[in-house]
């Protein structure tokens, strides 16, 4: 009896398997992205390029209700001198 490789055995039924099921030794790396990454990146961008922040006319913050996000929001708005419309959570105003 001929010894068949796993690939040969599965190739006839390949469409019924997902890609990760066909990988012999899967490897992966855990990736963590902080929940405030978008706020921190925007704040850094506005601090690095104040002329960009000056051109911002509208900002909308949603689902940021902690003291830390309130501080980041306030820091971000310092460079936005041309702001005409702002939507922030009531906890920030409080």
Coordinates of N, CA and C in Angstrom, one line a residue:
X1 N 0.8 -1.2 0.0 CA 0.0 0.0 0.0 C 0.9 1.3 0.0
X2 N 0.6 2.2 -0.8 CA 1.3 3.4 -1.0 C 1.0 4.4 0.1
X3 N 2.0 5.0 0.7 CA 1.8 6.0 1.7 C 1.5 7.3 1.0
X4 N 0.4 7.9 1.5 CA 0.0 9.2 0.8 C 0.2 10.3 1.8
X5 N 0.6 11.4 1.3 CA 0.8 12.6 2.1 C -0.6 13.2 2.5
X6 N -0.5 14.0 3.6 CA -1.7 14.6 4.1 C -2.3 15.5 3.0
X7 N -1.5 16.2 2.3 CA -1.9 17.1 1.2 C -2.7 16.3 0.1
X8 N -2.1 15.2 -0.3 CA -2.7 14.4 -1.4 C -4.1 13.9 -0.9
X9 N -4.1 13.5 0.4 CA -5.3 13.0 0.9 C -6.4 14.1 1.0
X10 N -6.0 15.3 1.4 CA -7.0 16.4 1.5 C -7.3 17.1 0.3
X11 N -6.4 17.0 -0.7 CA -6.6 17.8 -1.9 C -7.9 17.5 -2.7
X12 N -8.3 16.3 -2.6 CA -9.6 15.9 -3.2 C -10.8 16.5 -2.5
X13 N -10.6 16.8 -1.2 CA -11.7 17.4 -0.4 C -11.4 18.8 0.1
X14 N -10.5 19.4 -0.6 CA -10.0 20.7 -0.1 C -11.0 21.8 0.1
X15 N -12.0 21.8 -0.7 CA -13.0 22.9 -0.6 C -13.8 22.8 0.7
X16 N -13.8 21.6 1.3 CA -14.6 21.5 2.6 C -13.8 21.9 3.8
X17 N -12.5 22.3 3.6 CA -11.6 22.6 4.7 C -11.3 24.1 4.7
X18 N -11.2 24.8 5.8 CA -10.7 26.1 5.9 C -9.2 26.1 5.8
X19 N -8.6 27.3 5.4 CA -7.2 27.4 5.2 C -6.4 27.0 6.5
X20 N -6.9 27.5 7.7 CA -6.1 27.2 8.9 C -6.2 25.7 9.3
X21 N -7.1 24.9 8.7 CA -7.1 23.5 9.0 C -6.1 22.7 8.2
X22 N -5.6 23.3 7.1 CA -4.7 22.7 6.2 C -3.2 23.0 6.6
X23 N -3.0 23.9 7.5 CA -1.6 24.3 7.9 C -1.1 23.2 8.9
X24 N 0.0 22.6 8.6 CA 0.6 21.6 9.5 C 1.0 22.1 10.8
X25 N 1.8 23.1 10.9 CA 2.2 23.7 12.2 C 1.9 25.2 12.2
X26 N 0.7 25.5 12.6 CA 0.3 26.9 12.6 C 1.1 27.7 13.7
X27 N 1.5 28.9 13.4 CA 2.2 29.8 14.3 C 1.4 31.1 14.4
X28 N 1.4 31.7 15.5 CA 0.8 33.0 15.6 C 1.4 33.8 16.7
X29 N 1.2 35.0 16.7 CA 1.7 35.9 17.7 C 0.5 36.7 18.2
X30 N 0.5 36.8 19.6 CA -0.6 37.5 20.2 C -0.4 39.0 19.9
X31 N -1.4 39.7 19.5 CA -1.3 41.1 19.2 C -2.3 41.8 20.2
X32 N -1.8 42.8 20.9 CA -2.6 43.6 21.7 C -2.7 45.1 21.2
X33 N -3.8 45.6 21.1 CA -4.0 47.0 20.8 C -4.8 47.7 21.9
X34 N -4.2 48.7 22.4 CA -4.9 49.4 23.5 C -6.2 50.0 23.1
X35 N -7.2 50.0 24.0 CA -8.5 50.6 23.6 C -8.5 52.1 23.3
X36 N -7.4 52.8 23.7 CA -7.4 54.2 23.5 C -6.4 54.5 22.4
X37 N -6.0 53.6 21.6 CA -5.0 53.8 20.6 C -5.4 54.9 19.6
X38 N -6.7 54.9 19.2 CA -7.1 55.9 18.2 C -7.0 57.3 18.8
X39 N -7.4 57.5 20.1 CA -7.3 58.8 20.7 C -5.8 59.2 20.9
X40 N -5.0 58.3 21.3 CA -3.6 58.6 21.5 C -2.9 59.0 20.2
X41 N -3.2 58.3 19.1 CA -2.6 58.6 17.8 C -3.1 59.9 17.3
X42 N -4.4 60.2 17.5 CA -4.9 61.5 17.0 C -4.3 62.6 17.8
X43 N -4.2 62.5 19.1 CA -3.5 63.5 19.9 C -2.1 63.7 19.5
X44 N -1.3 62.6 19.3 CA 0.1 62.8 18.8 C 0.1 63.5 17.5
X45 N -0.8 63.1 16.6 CA -0.8 63.8 15.2 C -1.1 65.3 15.4
X46 N -2.1 65.6 16.2 CA -2.4 67.0 16.4 C -1.3 67.8 17.1
X47 N -0.5 67.2 18.0 CA 0.6 67.8 18.6 C 1.8 68.0 17.7
X48 N 2.0 67.0 16.8 CA 3.1 67.0 15.9 C 2.8 68.0 14.7
X49 N 1.5 68.1 14.3 CA 1.2 69.0 13.2 C 0.0 69.9 13.6
X50 N 0.3 70.9 14.3 CA -0.8 71.8 14.8 C -1.5 72.5 13.7
X51 N -0.8 72.7 12.5 CA -1.5 73.3 11.3 C -2.7 72.3 10.8
X52 N -2.5 71.0 11.0 CA -3.6 70.1 10.7 C -4.7 70.2 11.7
X53 N -4.4 70.3 12.9 CA -5.5 70.5 14.0 C -6.2 71.8 13.8
X54 N -5.5 72.8 13.3 CA -6.2 74.1 13.1 C -7.3 74.0 12.0
X55 N -7.1 73.1 11.0 CA -8.1 73.0 9.9 C -9.3 72.1 10.3
X56 N -9.3 71.5 11.4 CA -10.4 70.6 11.8 C -11.6 71.5 12.2
X57 N -12.7 71.2 11.6 CA -13.9 72.0 11.9 C -15.0 71.2 12.7
X58 N -15.0 69.9 12.5 CA -16.0 69.1 13.2 C -15.3 67.9 13.9
X59 N -15.7 67.6 15.1 CA -15.2 66.4 15.8 C -16.4 65.7 16.5
X60 N -16.3 64.4 16.5 CA -17.3 63.6 17.2 C -16.7 62.5 18.0
X61 N -16.9 62.5 19.3 CA -16.4 61.4 20.1 C -17.5 60.6 20.6
X62 N -17.4 59.3 20.5 CA -18.4 58.4 20.9 C -17.8 57.2 21.7
X63 N -18.5 56.8 22.7 CA -18.1 55.7 23.6 C -16.8 55.9 24.4
X64 N -16.5 57.1 24.7 CA -15.4 57.4 25.6 C -15.9 58.1 26.8
X65 N -16.0 57.3 27.9 CA -16.6 57.8 29.1 C -15.8 57.8 30.3
X66 N -14.5 57.6 30.2 CA -13.6 57.6 31.4 C -12.9 58.9 31.6
X67 N -12.3 59.0 32.8 CA -11.5 60.2 33.1 C -10.3 60.4 32.2
X68 N -9.7 59.2 31.9 CA -8.6 59.3 31.0 C -8.9 59.7 29.6
X69 N -10.1 59.3 29.1 CA -10.5 59.7 27.7 C -11.0 61.2 27.7
X70 N -11.5 61.6 28.9 CA -11.9 63.0 29.0 C -10.6 63.9 28.9
X71 N -9.5 63.5 29.6 CA -8.3 64.2 29.5 C -7.7 64.2 28.1
X72 N -7.7 63.1 27.4 CA -7.2 63.0 26.1 C -8.0 63.9 25.1
X73 N -9.3 63.9 25.3 CA -10.2 64.7 24.5 C -9.9 66.2 24.7
X74 N -9.8 66.6 25.9 CA -9.5 68.0 26.2 C -8.1 68.4 25.7
X75 N -7.1 67.6 25.8 CA -5.8 67.8 25.3 C -5.8 68.0 23.7
X76 N -6.7 67.1 23.1 CA -6.8 67.1 21.7 C -7.4 68.4 21.2
X77 N -8.4 68.9 21.9 CA -9.2 70.1 21.4 C -8.4 71.4 21.6
X78 N -7.3 71.4 22.4 CA -6.5 72.6 22.6 C -6.0 73.2 21.3
X79 N -5.6 72.3 20.3 CA -5.0 72.8 19.0 C -6.1 73.0 18.0
X80 N -7.3 72.7 18.2 CA -8.4 72.8 17.2 C -9.1 74.2 17.4
X81 N -8.4 75.2 16.9 CA -8.9 76.6 17.0 C -10.1 76.9 16.1
X82 N -10.2 76.1 15.0 CA -11.2 76.4 14.0 C -12.4 75.5 14.2
X83 N -12.6 74.9 15.3 CA -13.7 74.0 15.6 C -15.1 74.7 15.6
X84 N -16.0 74.2 14.7 CA -17.3 74.8 14.7 C -18.4 73.9 15.3
X85 N -18.1 72.5 15.3 CA -19.1 71.6 15.7 C -18.4 70.5 16.6
X86 N -18.9 70.2 17.8 CA -18.3 69.2 18.6 C -19.3 68.4 19.3
X87 N -19.2 67.1 19.2 CA -20.1 66.1 19.9 C -19.3 65.3 20.8
X88 N -19.5 65.4 22.1 CA -18.8 64.7 23.1 C -19.8 64.1 24.1
X89 N -19.5 63.1 24.8 CA -20.4 62.5 25.8 C -20.7 63.4 27.0
X90 N -21.8 63.3 27.6 CA -22.2 64.2 28.6 C -21.3 64.1 29.8
X91 N -20.6 62.9 30.0 CA -19.7 62.8 31.1 C -18.5 63.7 31.0
X92 N -18.1 64.0 29.8 CA -17.0 64.9 29.5 C -17.4 66.3 29.9
X93 N -18.6 66.7 29.6 CA -19.1 68.1 30.0 C -19.2 68.2 31.5
X94 N -19.6 67.1 32.1 CA -19.9 67.2 33.5 C -18.6 67.5 34.2

